[in-house]
mmCIF file of C-alpha atoms in Angstrom:
data_model
loop_
_atom_site.group_PDB
_atom_site.id
_atom_site.type_symbol
_atom_site.label_atom_id
_atom_site.label_comp_id
_atom_site.label_asym_id
_atom_site.label_seq_id
_atom_site.Cartn_x
_atom_site.Cartn_y
_atom_site.Cartn_z
ATOM 1 C CA MET A 147 -59.483 -33.865 -152.959
ATOM 2 C CA SER A 148 -62.108 -36.505 -153.412
ATOM 3 C CA ALA A 149 -61.176 -39.999 -154.576
ATOM 4 C CA ALA A 150 -63.407 -39.558 -157.647
ATOM 5 C CA GLY A 151 -61.494 -36.459 -158.886
ATOM 6 C CA ALA A 152 -57.976 -37.510 -157.604
ATOM 7 C CA PRO A 153 -55.265 -38.184 -160.175
ATOM 8 C CA LEU A 154 -54.663 -41.662 -161.117
ATOM 9 C CA VAL A 155 -51.725 -43.333 -159.467
ATOM 10 C CA LEU A 156 -49.776 -45.949 -161.582
ATOM 11 C CA LYS A 157 -46.626 -47.819 -161.001
ATOM 12 C CA PHE A 158 -44.355 -49.357 -163.647
ATOM 13 C CA GLY A 159 -41.658 -51.732 -162.624
ATOM 14 C CA GLY A 160 -38.171 -52.144 -164.111
ATOM 15 C CA SER A 161 -39.270 -54.912 -166.675
ATOM 16 C CA SER A 162 -41.458 -52.033 -168.240
ATOM 17 C CA PHE A 163 -38.234 -50.570 -169.567
ATOM 18 C CA ALA A 164 -36.355 -53.242 -171.311
ATOM 19 C CA THR A 165 -35.095 -50.776 -173.963
ATOM 20 C CA PRO A 166 -34.739 -47.099 -174.281
ATOM 21 C CA ASP A 167 -37.544 -47.124 -176.670
ATOM 22 C CA ALA A 168 -39.921 -48.454 -174.009
ATOM 23 C CA TYR A 169 -40.092 -45.042 -172.354
ATOM 24 C CA GLY A 170 -41.498 -43.553 -175.552
ATOM 25 C CA GLU A 171 -44.046 -46.334 -175.837
ATOM 26 C CA LEU A 172 -45.190 -45.878 -172.246
ATOM 27 C CA ALA A 173 -45.313 -42.065 -172.716
ATOM 28 C CA ARG A 174 -47.783 -42.572 -175.644
ATOM 29 C CA SER A 175 -49.978 -44.789 -173.588
ATOM 30 C CA LEU A 176 -49.953 -42.336 -170.631
ATOM 31 C CA ASP A 177 -50.797 -39.501 -173.053
ATOM 32 C CA SER A 178 -53.774 -41.608 -174.196
ATOM 33 C CA ARG A 179 -54.861 -42.323 -170.691
ATOM 34 C CA ILE A 180 -54.828 -38.646 -169.716
ATOM 35 C CA ALA A 181 -56.946 -37.885 -172.834
ATOM 36 C CA SER A 182 -59.540 -40.602 -172.193
ATOM 37 C CA SER A 183 -59.862 -40.100 -168.470
ATOM 38 C CA GLY A 184 -59.479 -36.394 -168.208
ATOM 39 C CA ARG A 185 -57.291 -36.986 -165.113
ATOM 40 C CA ARG A 186 -53.688 -36.187 -164.279
ATOM 41 C CA LEU A 187 -51.182 -39.007 -163.356
ATOM 42 C CA ALA A 188 -48.767 -39.728 -160.617
ATOM 43 C CA VAL A 189 -46.470 -42.402 -162.092
ATOM 44 C CA VAL A 190 -44.040 -44.206 -159.984
ATOM 45 C CA VAL A 191 -41.240 -45.946 -161.929
ATOM 46 C CA SER A 192 -38.295 -48.312 -161.293
ATOM 47 C CA ALA A 193 -34.953 -48.542 -162.841
ATOM 48 C CA MET A 194 -33.970 -50.276 -166.129
ATOM 49 C CA PRO A 195 -33.232 -54.009 -165.719
ATOM 50 C CA GLY A 196 -29.726 -54.445 -164.360
ATOM 51 C CA GLU A 197 -29.092 -50.734 -163.551
ATOM 52 C CA THR A 198 -29.369 -51.049 -159.788
ATOM 53 C CA GLU A 199 -27.287 -54.221 -159.827
ATOM 54 C CA ALA A 200 -24.521 -52.499 -161.796
ATOM 55 C CA LEU A 201 -24.401 -49.599 -159.337
ATOM 56 C CA ARG A 202 -24.261 -52.110 -156.440
ATOM 57 C CA GLY A 203 -21.468 -54.008 -158.132
ATOM 58 C CA ARG A 204 -19.372 -50.712 -158.507
ATOM 59 C CA LEU A 205 -19.886 -49.829 -154.945
ATOM 60 C CA HIS A 206 -18.724 -53.209 -153.684
ATOM 61 C CA GLU A 207 -15.654 -52.933 -155.729
ATOM 62 C CA VAL A 208 -14.792 -49.767 -153.946
ATOM 63 C CA SER A 209 -15.842 -51.018 -150.490
ATOM 64 C CA PRO A 210 -16.810 -54.629 -149.634
ATOM 65 C CA HIS A 211 -19.124 -53.424 -146.755
ATOM 66 C CA PRO A 212 -20.303 -49.767 -147.569
ATOM 67 C CA GLY A 213 -22.211 -47.852 -145.137
ATOM 68 C CA GLY A 214 -26.071 -47.737 -145.509
ATOM 69 C CA ASP A 215 -26.013 -44.052 -146.337
ATOM 70 C CA ARG A 216 -23.715 -44.723 -149.197
ATOM 71 C CA VAL A 217 -25.770 -47.557 -150.499
ATOM 72 C CA ALA A 218 -29.037 -45.658 -150.248
ATOM 73 C CA GLY A 219 -27.635 -42.673 -151.922
ATOM 74 C CA LEU A 220 -26.080 -44.556 -154.902
ATOM 75 C CA LEU A 221 -28.621 -47.394 -155.658
ATOM 76 C CA THR A 222 -31.622 -45.034 -155.778
ATOM 77 C CA LEU A 223 -29.951 -43.046 -158.640
ATOM 78 C CA ALA A 224 -30.942 -45.860 -161.120
ATOM 79 C CA ASP A 225 -34.527 -45.171 -160.419
ATOM 80 C CA THR A 226 -33.941 -41.411 -160.777
ATOM 81 C CA VAL A 227 -32.596 -42.002 -164.245
ATOM 82 C CA SER A 228 -35.528 -43.915 -165.193
ATOM 83 C CA ALA A 229 -37.862 -41.155 -163.983
ATOM 84 C CA HIS A 230 -36.119 -38.462 -166.007
ATOM 85 C CA LEU A 231 -36.108 -40.694 -169.059
ATOM 86 C CA LEU A 232 -39.922 -41.058 -168.905
ATOM 87 C CA ALA A 233 -40.386 -37.386 -168.223
ATOM 88 C CA ALA A 234 -38.336 -36.594 -171.308
ATOM 89 C CA ALA A 235 -40.505 -39.001 -173.388
ATOM 90 C CA LEU A 236 -43.549 -37.254 -172.133
ATOM 91 C CA HIS A 237 -42.258 -33.773 -172.839
ATOM 92 C CA ARG A 238 -41.580 -34.876 -176.389
ATOM 93 C CA LEU A 239 -45.357 -35.530 -176.786
ATOM 94 C CA GLY A 240 -46.175 -32.066 -175.433
ATOM 95 C CA ARG A 241 -47.150 -33.115 -171.887
ATOM 96 C CA ARG A 242 -46.329 -31.033 -168.860
ATOM 97 C CA ALA A 243 -44.269 -33.657 -166.770
ATOM 98 C CA THR A 244 -41.822 -33.197 -163.835
ATOM 99 C CA VAL A 245 -39.849 -35.592 -161.470
ATOM 100 C CA LEU A 246 -40.052 -35.394 -157.737
ATOM 101 C CA ALA A 247 -37.162 -37.347 -156.277
ATOM 102 C CA GLY A 248 -37.323 -38.850 -152.788
ATOM 103 C CA HIS A 249 -36.266 -35.678 -150.771
ATOM 104 C CA GLU A 250 -38.952 -33.759 -152.707
ATOM 105 C CA SER A 251 -41.762 -36.203 -152.419
ATOM 106 C CA GLY A 252 -43.000 -35.617 -148.945
ATOM 107 C CA PHE A 253 -42.163 -39.146 -147.768
ATOM 108 C CA THR A 254 -40.262 -39.053 -144.529
ATOM 109 C CA THR A 255 -38.696 -42.190 -143.034
ATOM 110 C CA ASP A 256 -36.787 -43.161 -139.833
ATOM 111 C CA GLU A 257 -32.993 -42.818 -139.882
ATOM 112 C CA THR A 258 -32.408 -46.291 -141.219
ATOM 113 C CA PHE A 259 -30.796 -45.693 -144.569
ATOM 114 C CA MET A 260 -31.502 -49.194 -146.043
ATOM 115 C CA TRP A 261 -34.965 -50.749 -145.708
ATOM 116 C CA ALA A 262 -36.230 -47.604 -144.039
ATOM 117 C CA ARG A 263 -39.655 -47.428 -142.377
ATOM 118 C CA LEU A 264 -42.110 -44.725 -143.796
ATOM 119 C CA GLU A 265 -43.134 -42.567 -140.922
ATOM 120 C CA ARG A 266 -44.926 -39.539 -142.493
ATOM 121 C CA ILE A 267 -46.649 -38.863 -145.894
ATOM 122 C CA ALA A 268 -46.979 -35.086 -146.544
ATOM 123 C CA PRO A 269 -49.539 -34.478 -149.339
ATOM 124 C CA GLN A 270 -48.575 -30.901 -150.327
ATOM 125 C CA PRO A 271 -45.575 -31.708 -152.629
ATOM 126 C CA LEU A 272 -47.423 -34.161 -154.870
ATOM 127 C CA ARG A 273 -50.665 -32.088 -154.975
ATOM 128 C CA ARG A 274 -48.691 -28.958 -155.739
ATOM 129 C CA ALA A 275 -46.844 -30.511 -158.595
ATOM 130 C CA LEU A 276 -50.006 -31.949 -160.049
ATOM 131 C CA ARG A 277 -51.669 -28.545 -160.106
ATOM 132 C CA GLU A 278 -48.906 -27.468 -162.478
ATOM 133 C CA HIS A 279 -48.246 -30.657 -164.557
ATOM 134 C CA ASP A 280 -50.037 -33.391 -166.357
ATOM 135 C CA VAL A 281 -47.779 -36.115 -164.901
ATOM 136 C CA VAL A 282 -45.506 -36.267 -161.902
ATOM 137 C CA VAL A 283 -43.005 -39.004 -162.164
ATOM 138 C CA VAL A 284 -41.607 -40.383 -158.836
ATOM 139 C CA PRO A 285 -38.674 -42.593 -158.694
ATOM 140 C CA GLY A 286 -39.600 -45.758 -156.643
ATOM 141 C CA GLY A 287 -38.215 -46.681 -153.320
ATOM 142 C CA GLN A 288 -36.921 -43.142 -152.535
ATOM 143 C CA ALA A 289 -37.535 -41.092 -149.434
ATOM 144 C CA ALA A 290 -35.708 -39.002 -146.980
ATOM 145 C CA ASP A 291 -35.205 -39.013 -143.189
ATOM 146 C CA GLY A 292 -36.103 -36.189 -140.841
ATOM 147 C CA ARG A 293 -32.688 -34.529 -141.546
ATOM 148 C CA GLY A 294 -33.263 -34.727 -145.368
ATOM 149 C CA ARG A 295 -30.715 -37.477 -146.003
ATOM 150 C CA PRO A 296 -31.701 -40.010 -148.852
ATOM 151 C CA THR A 297 -33.096 -43.234 -147.529
ATOM 152 C CA TRP A 298 -34.115 -46.493 -149.481
ATOM 153 C CA LEU A 299 -37.494 -48.263 -148.719
ATOM 154 C CA GLY A 300 -36.165 -51.666 -149.627
ATOM 155 C CA LYS A 301 -36.431 -54.236 -152.425
ATOM 156 C CA ASN A 302 -39.578 -53.964 -154.455
ATOM 157 C CA SER A 303 -40.443 -50.658 -152.651
ATOM 158 C CA SER A 304 -41.622 -48.795 -155.752
ATOM 159 C CA ASP A 305 -44.876 -50.525 -154.640
ATOM 160 C CA LEU A 306 -44.692 -48.626 -151.371
ATOM 161 C CA SER A 307 -44.002 -45.414 -153.003
ATOM 162 C CA ALA A 308 -47.000 -45.921 -155.292
ATOM 163 C CA VAL A 309 -49.319 -46.562 -152.381
ATOM 164 C CA ALA A 310 -47.934 -43.719 -150.424
ATOM 165 C CA ALA A 311 -48.559 -41.398 -153.501
ATOM 166 C CA ALA A 312 -52.178 -42.650 -153.518
ATOM 167 C CA VAL A 313 -52.592 -41.785 -149.867
ATOM 168 C CA ALA A 314 -51.078 -38.357 -150.342
ATOM 169 C CA LEU A 315 -53.505 -37.703 -153.279
ATOM 170 C CA GLY A 316 -56.625 -39.195 -151.704
ATOM 171 C CA ALA A 317 -56.971 -41.834 -154.357
ATOM 172 C CA ASP A 318 -58.964 -44.912 -153.645
ATOM 173 C CA ARG A 319 -57.016 -47.295 -155.778
ATOM 174 C CA CYS A 320 -53.415 -47.691 -157.141
ATOM 175 C CA GLU A 321 -52.500 -49.646 -160.296
ATOM 176 C CA ILE A 322 -49.244 -51.845 -160.149
ATOM 177 C CA HIS A 323 -47.971 -52.769 -163.669
ATOM 178 C CA SER A 324 -45.440 -55.586 -163.990
ATOM 179 C CA ASP A 325 -44.400 -58.276 -166.310
ATOM 180 C CA VAL A 326 -47.121 -60.565 -164.982
ATOM 181 C CA ALA A 327 -50.773 -59.580 -164.894
ATOM 182 C CA GLY A 328 -51.120 -60.351 -161.089
ATOM 183 C CA ILE A 329 -50.291 -62.714 -158.194
ATOM 184 C CA HIS A 330 -49.909 -66.364 -158.964
ATOM 185 C CA SER A 331 -50.106 -69.306 -156.683
ATOM 186 C CA CYS A 332 -46.245 -69.554 -157.226
ATOM 187 C CA ASP A 333 -43.575 -68.057 -159.353
ATOM 188 C CA PRO A 334 -44.776 -68.862 -162.903
ATOM 189 C CA ASN A 335 -41.227 -68.549 -164.234
ATOM 190 C CA ARG A 336 -39.947 -71.335 -162.167
ATOM 191 C CA VAL A 337 -42.866 -73.694 -161.348
ATOM 192 C CA THR A 338 -45.347 -75.147 -163.733
ATOM 193 C CA GLY A 339 -49.173 -75.287 -163.287
ATOM 194 C CA THR A 340 -49.512 -72.017 -161.344
ATOM 195 C CA ARG A 341 -52.800 -70.145 -161.210
ATOM 196 C CA LEU A 342 -53.576 -66.433 -161.432
ATOM 197 C CA LEU A 343 -55.328 -65.356 -158.291
ATOM 198 C CA PRO A 344 -58.011 -62.887 -159.352
ATOM 199 C CA ALA A 345 -58.588 -61.569 -155.814
ATOM 200 C CA VAL A 346 -56.345 -61.607 -152.825
ATOM 201 C CA SER A 347 -56.948 -60.266 -149.393
ATOM 202 C CA TYR A 348 -54.596 -57.619 -147.876
ATOM 203 C CA ALA A 349 -53.515 -60.170 -145.225
ATOM 204 C CA ASP A 350 -52.571 -62.896 -147.811
ATOM 205 C CA ALA A 351 -50.828 -60.503 -150.124
ATOM 206 C CA ALA A 352 -48.800 -59.118 -147.191
ATOM 207 C CA ALA A 353 -47.923 -62.606 -145.863
ATOM 208 C CA MET A 354 -46.798 -63.817 -149.339
ATOM 209 C CA SER A 355 -44.636 -60.727 -149.876
ATOM 210 C CA HIS A 356 -43.099 -60.885 -146.414
ATOM 211 C CA HIS A 357 -41.994 -64.458 -147.156
ATOM 212 C CA GLY A 358 -40.312 -63.452 -150.440
ATOM 213 C CA ALA A 359 -42.902 -63.474 -153.222
ATOM 214 C CA LYS A 360 -41.955 -61.085 -155.805
ATOM 215 C CA VAL A 361 -45.655 -59.540 -155.917
ATOM 216 C CA LEU A 362 -45.667 -56.418 -153.699
ATOM 217 C CA HIS A 363 -43.715 -54.848 -150.878
ATOM 218 C CA HIS A 364 -45.323 -56.052 -147.743
ATOM 219 C CA ARG A 365 -45.356 -52.602 -146.053
ATOM 220 C CA ALA A 366 -47.180 -51.327 -149.315
ATOM 221 C CA VAL A 367 -49.918 -53.793 -148.658
ATOM 222 C CA ARG A 368 -50.234 -52.830 -144.972
ATOM 223 C CA LEU A 369 -50.247 -49.111 -145.879
ATOM 224 C CA ALA A 370 -52.917 -49.720 -148.506
ATOM 225 C CA GLU A 371 -55.071 -51.688 -145.947
ATOM 226 C CA CYS A 372 -54.668 -48.868 -143.268
ATOM 227 C CA HIS A 373 -55.977 -46.292 -145.909
ATOM 228 C CA ARG A 374 -58.354 -48.516 -147.750
ATOM 229 C CA VAL A 375 -56.512 -48.151 -150.988
ATOM 230 C CA GLU A 376 -57.444 -50.888 -153.461
ATOM 231 C CA ILE A 377 -54.375 -52.347 -155.405
ATOM 232 C CA VAL A 378 -55.118 -53.399 -158.949
ATOM 233 C CA CYS A 379 -52.336 -55.507 -160.552
ATOM 234 C CA ARG A 380 -51.961 -55.141 -164.353
ATOM 235 C CA HIS A 381 -49.697 -56.175 -167.105
ATOM 236 C CA ASN A 382 -47.166 -53.530 -168.091
ATOM 237 C CA THR A 383 -47.813 -53.482 -171.875
ATOM 238 C CA GLU A 384 -50.904 -52.724 -174.026
ATOM 239 C CA PRO A 385 -53.609 -53.560 -173.471
ATOM 240 C CA PHE A 386 -52.566 -53.462 -169.703
ATOM 241 C CA THR A 387 -54.551 -56.765 -168.959
ATOM 242 C CA ARG A 388 -56.087 -56.514 -165.419
ATOM 243 C CA GLY A 389 -55.058 -59.495 -163.149
ATOM 244 C CA THR A 390 -55.312 -59.563 -159.304
ATOM 245 C CA VAL A 391 -57.210 -57.040 -157.231
ATOM 246 C CA ILE A 392 -55.978 -56.762 -153.632
ATOM 247 C CA GLY A 393 -58.449 -55.503 -150.980
ATOM 248 C CA PRO A 394 -60.516 -56.331 -147.930
ATOM 249 C CA GLY A 395 -61.457 -60.044 -147.249
ATOM 250 C CA GLU A 396 -60.569 -63.092 -145.385
ATOM 251 C CA ALA A 397 -57.116 -64.799 -145.564
ATOM 252 C CA ALA A 398 -57.835 -67.775 -147.943
ATOM 253 C CA ALA A 399 -55.124 -68.008 -150.469
ATOM 254 C CA ARG A 400 -53.213 -71.218 -151.067
ATOM 255 C CA ALA A 401 -49.765 -70.596 -152.442
ATOM 256 C CA VAL A 402 -46.162 -71.462 -152.404
ATOM 257 C CA VAL A 403 -43.491 -68.791 -152.137
ATOM 258 C CA LEU A 404 -40.118 -69.143 -153.767
ATOM 259 C CA ASP A 405 -37.407 -66.680 -153.804
ATOM 260 C CA LEU A 406 -33.969 -67.808 -154.684
ATOM 261 C CA GLY A 407 -32.558 -64.533 -153.452
ATOM 262 C CA SER A 408 -33.572 -65.421 -149.802
ATOM 263 C CA ARG A 409 -31.322 -67.444 -147.516
ATOM 264 C CA VAL A 410 -31.500 -69.315 -144.268
ATOM 265 C CA LEU A 411 -28.631 -68.730 -141.792
ATOM 266 C CA ALA A 412 -27.894 -71.302 -139.133
ATOM 267 C CA TYR A 413 -26.433 -70.071 -135.717
ATOM 268 C CA PRO A 414 -24.758 -72.077 -132.980
ATOM 269 C CA ASP A 415 -27.711 -71.970 -130.737
ATOM 270 C CA ARG A 416 -31.203 -70.485 -130.333
ATOM 271 C CA ALA A 417 -30.047 -67.664 -128.168
ATOM 272 C CA ALA A 418 -27.595 -66.561 -130.828
ATOM 273 C CA ALA A 419 -30.336 -66.920 -133.604
ATOM 274 C CA ASP A 420 -32.592 -64.820 -131.456
ATOM 275 C CA ARG A 421 -29.926 -62.150 -130.987
ATOM 276 C CA ALA A 422 -29.365 -62.190 -134.793
ATOM 277 C CA HIS A 423 -33.021 -61.850 -135.638
ATOM 278 C CA ARG A 424 -33.267 -58.654 -133.461
ATOM 279 C CA ALA A 425 -30.192 -57.250 -135.004
ATOM 280 C CA PHE A 426 -31.407 -57.782 -138.657
ATOM 281 C CA ARG A 427 -34.700 -56.283 -137.842
ATOM 282 C CA ALA A 428 -32.969 -53.228 -136.175
ATOM 283 C CA ASP A 429 -31.181 -52.770 -139.447
ATOM 284 C CA GLY A 430 -34.517 -52.768 -141.273
ATOM 285 C CA VAL A 431 -33.936 -56.197 -142.992
ATOM 286 C CA VAL A 432 -36.843 -58.470 -143.528
ATOM 287 C CA ALA A 433 -35.894 -61.411 -141.336
ATOM 288 C CA LEU A 434 -37.869 -64.485 -140.091
ATOM 289 C CA ARG A 435 -36.835 -66.382 -136.929
ATOM 290 C CA LEU A 436 -37.762 -69.951 -137.770
ATOM 291 C CA ALA A 437 -39.384 -71.944 -134.914
ATOM 292 C CA GLU A 438 -37.532 -75.129 -135.627
ATOM 293 C CA GLY A 439 -33.770 -74.786 -134.833
ATOM 294 C CA PRO A 440 -31.472 -71.878 -134.530
ATOM 295 C CA HIS A 441 -32.282 -70.558 -138.010
ATOM 296 C CA VAL A 442 -33.024 -67.041 -139.345
ATOM 297 C CA ALA A 443 -34.337 -66.505 -142.923
ATOM 298 C CA LEU A 444 -33.241 -63.292 -144.651
ATOM 299 C CA ILE A 445 -35.868 -62.474 -147.199
ATOM 300 C CA GLY A 446 -35.026 -61.059 -150.583
ATOM 301 C CA GLY A 447 -31.562 -59.785 -151.806
ATOM 302 C CA TYR A 448 -29.758 -56.557 -151.083
ATOM 303 C CA THR A 449 -28.689 -57.576 -147.653
ATOM 304 C CA ASP A 450 -25.160 -57.776 -146.183
ATOM 305 C CA PRO A 451 -25.323 -60.208 -143.273
ATOM 306 C CA GLU A 452 -21.560 -59.877 -142.624
ATOM 307 C CA ALA A 453 -21.921 -56.027 -142.157
ATOM 308 C CA THR A 454 -24.746 -56.754 -139.757
ATOM 309 C CA ARG A 455 -22.752 -59.461 -137.812
ATOM 310 C CA LEU A 456 -19.762 -57.063 -137.451
ATOM 311 C CA ARG A 457 -21.972 -54.102 -136.408
ATOM 312 C CA HIS A 458 -23.833 -55.950 -133.725
ATOM 313 C CA GLY A 459 -20.975 -58.461 -132.598
ATOM 314 C CA LEU A 460 -22.994 -61.565 -133.716
ATOM 315 C CA PRO A 461 -21.414 -65.024 -133.779
ATOM 316 C CA PRO A 462 -20.620 -66.395 -137.337
ATOM 317 C CA ALA A 463 -23.425 -68.296 -139.081
ATOM 318 C CA ARG A 464 -23.513 -70.844 -141.848
ATOM 319 C CA GLU A 465 -25.682 -70.702 -144.858
ATOM 320 C CA ALA A 466 -28.254 -73.624 -144.338
ATOM 321 C CA GLY A 467 -30.152 -73.151 -147.661
ATOM 322 C CA VAL A 468 -33.176 -71.518 -149.302
ATOM 323 C CA PRO A 469 -36.497 -70.991 -147.679
ATOM 324 C CA VAL A 470 -39.617 -72.274 -149.519
ATOM 325 C CA THR A 471 -42.923 -71.306 -147.888
ATOM 326 C CA GLU A 472 -46.354 -72.791 -148.075
ATOM 327 C CA LEU A 473 -49.309 -70.247 -147.355
ATOM 328 C CA HIS A 474 -52.672 -71.483 -146.410
ATOM 329 C CA ALA A 475 -55.560 -69.424 -144.916
ATOM 330 C CA GLY A 476 -52.977 -66.942 -143.407
ATOM 331 C CA ARG A 477 -50.601 -69.662 -141.867
ATOM 332 C CA ALA A 478 -47.167 -69.850 -143.219
ATOM 333 C CA THR A 479 -44.998 -72.953 -143.036
ATOM 334 C CA VAL A 480 -41.328 -72.594 -143.956
ATOM 335 C CA HIS A 481 -39.236 -75.407 -145.483
ATOM 336 C CA ILE A 482 -35.630 -75.299 -145.968
ATOM 337 C CA ALA A 483 -34.014 -76.609 -149.210
ATOM 338 C CA PRO A 484 -30.289 -77.017 -149.351
ATOM 339 C CA ASP A 485 -29.673 -75.008 -152.454
ATOM 340 C CA GLY A 486 -31.399 -73.140 -155.337
ATOM 341 C CA PRO A 487 -32.241 -76.181 -157.625
ATOM 342 C CA ALA A 488 -33.444 -78.237 -154.646
ATOM 343 C CA ALA A 489 -35.751 -75.239 -153.796
ATOM 344 C CA VAL A 490 -37.241 -75.129 -157.100
ATOM 345 C CA ARG A 491 -37.955 -78.891 -156.946
ATOM 346 C CA LEU A 492 -39.467 -78.522 -153.545
ATOM 347 C CA ALA A 493 -41.596 -75.607 -154.541
ATOM 348 C CA GLN A 494 -42.917 -77.674 -157.618
ATOM 349 C CA ARG A 495 -43.732 -80.613 -155.357
ATOM 350 C CA LEU A 496 -45.558 -78.493 -152.746
ATOM 351 C CA HIS A 497 -47.318 -76.598 -155.399
ATOM 352 C CA ASP A 498 -48.454 -79.829 -157.042
ATOM 353 C CA GLY A 499 -49.951 -80.787 -153.684
ATOM 354 C CA LEU A 500 -51.731 -77.617 -152.857
ATOM 355 C CA ASP A 501 -55.178 -78.865 -153.764
ATOM 356 C CA THR A 502 -54.812 -82.348 -152.181
ATOM 357 C CA ALA A 503 -52.980 -82.027 -148.939
ATOM 358 C CA ALA A 504 -51.544 -79.181 -146.719
ATOM 359 C CA GLY A 505 -47.999 -80.657 -146.795
ATOM 360 C CA GLN A 506 -45.791 -81.563 -143.965
ATOM 361 C CA ALA A 507 -45.002 -78.710 -141.683
ATOM 362 C CA LEU A 508 -41.282 -78.593 -141.316
ATOM 363 C CA ALA A 509 -40.401 -75.115 -139.894
ATOM 364 C CA PRO A 510 -43.143 -72.590 -139.040
ATOM 365 C CA ALA A 511 -41.740 -69.134 -138.749
ATOM 366 C CA HIS A 512 -42.556 -65.775 -137.128
ATOM 367 C CA ALA A 513 -41.452 -62.335 -138.087
#
């Protein structure tokens, strides 16, 4: 299938579905897109806001440290519900639509249930479904291991699902729709004076995501780079304003990454921190071993450090604070703020100084 004739690949994050009516509104927009472009659609969707967290809360009420297979099997149901709601809205408009869940999509991972690594993309399931339907809806973040068991690709991994769909279909671009038009120089909801970055290299986008920016899944960016899939970021409501384009180029972005869901753990010594870093990575968690001190940064939410500690026999750690990262020309410098409010203040100060100074390097990190 040539890129020119390939179906369009679109992703809509959870903020696109603030109310049940939003599914009908998006269905009408997709119907118009099919009519105007003459092309079929592969649409990746996330869960409605709060749905995944609600399922996670119920699970932890039953078991404080549930197994990864239980977490992966349950949390992904929220995205499945969202996919079926959109398919129902499309059917109401007379469009042929179907849902391909993780075990049907052709996306195969390793046997890590949480934060699983994508190992194989089989094109046949998506291509076959799109020969028979106008729209194929794919629940984001879902896959299966080689034994057919449900796996989860990690936080923000609907981006990875979308890029994988583009690879499967031979598309040369993938549209990511969210509540912001693109990538900013820092979180615009917490820091003032941020700038929309119109073009970002694969390297910069991956680095920002790897350090906690809620922009794209870092493995999605790497997969897009490997297959030369251009990522186009757009707003998730009409007129779907185009923001940042991610593609080839030199690492040149200057940005500050702030994620209040991330945390830094302090261990008794460097050897213990090294062991912990290896253990978290073995469990598929995005973890950074900070160069200064016996510190490990856990990036994003949905991690259970106590379960990892017990599973790998790690020594206890204390929470040291929240990481705040400066990014400049591909180099990341991680600072540690004692708590959330201090992290926001630090991010504002660092962002204010982006154009005048590189800032003081407190704690460079490596993955």
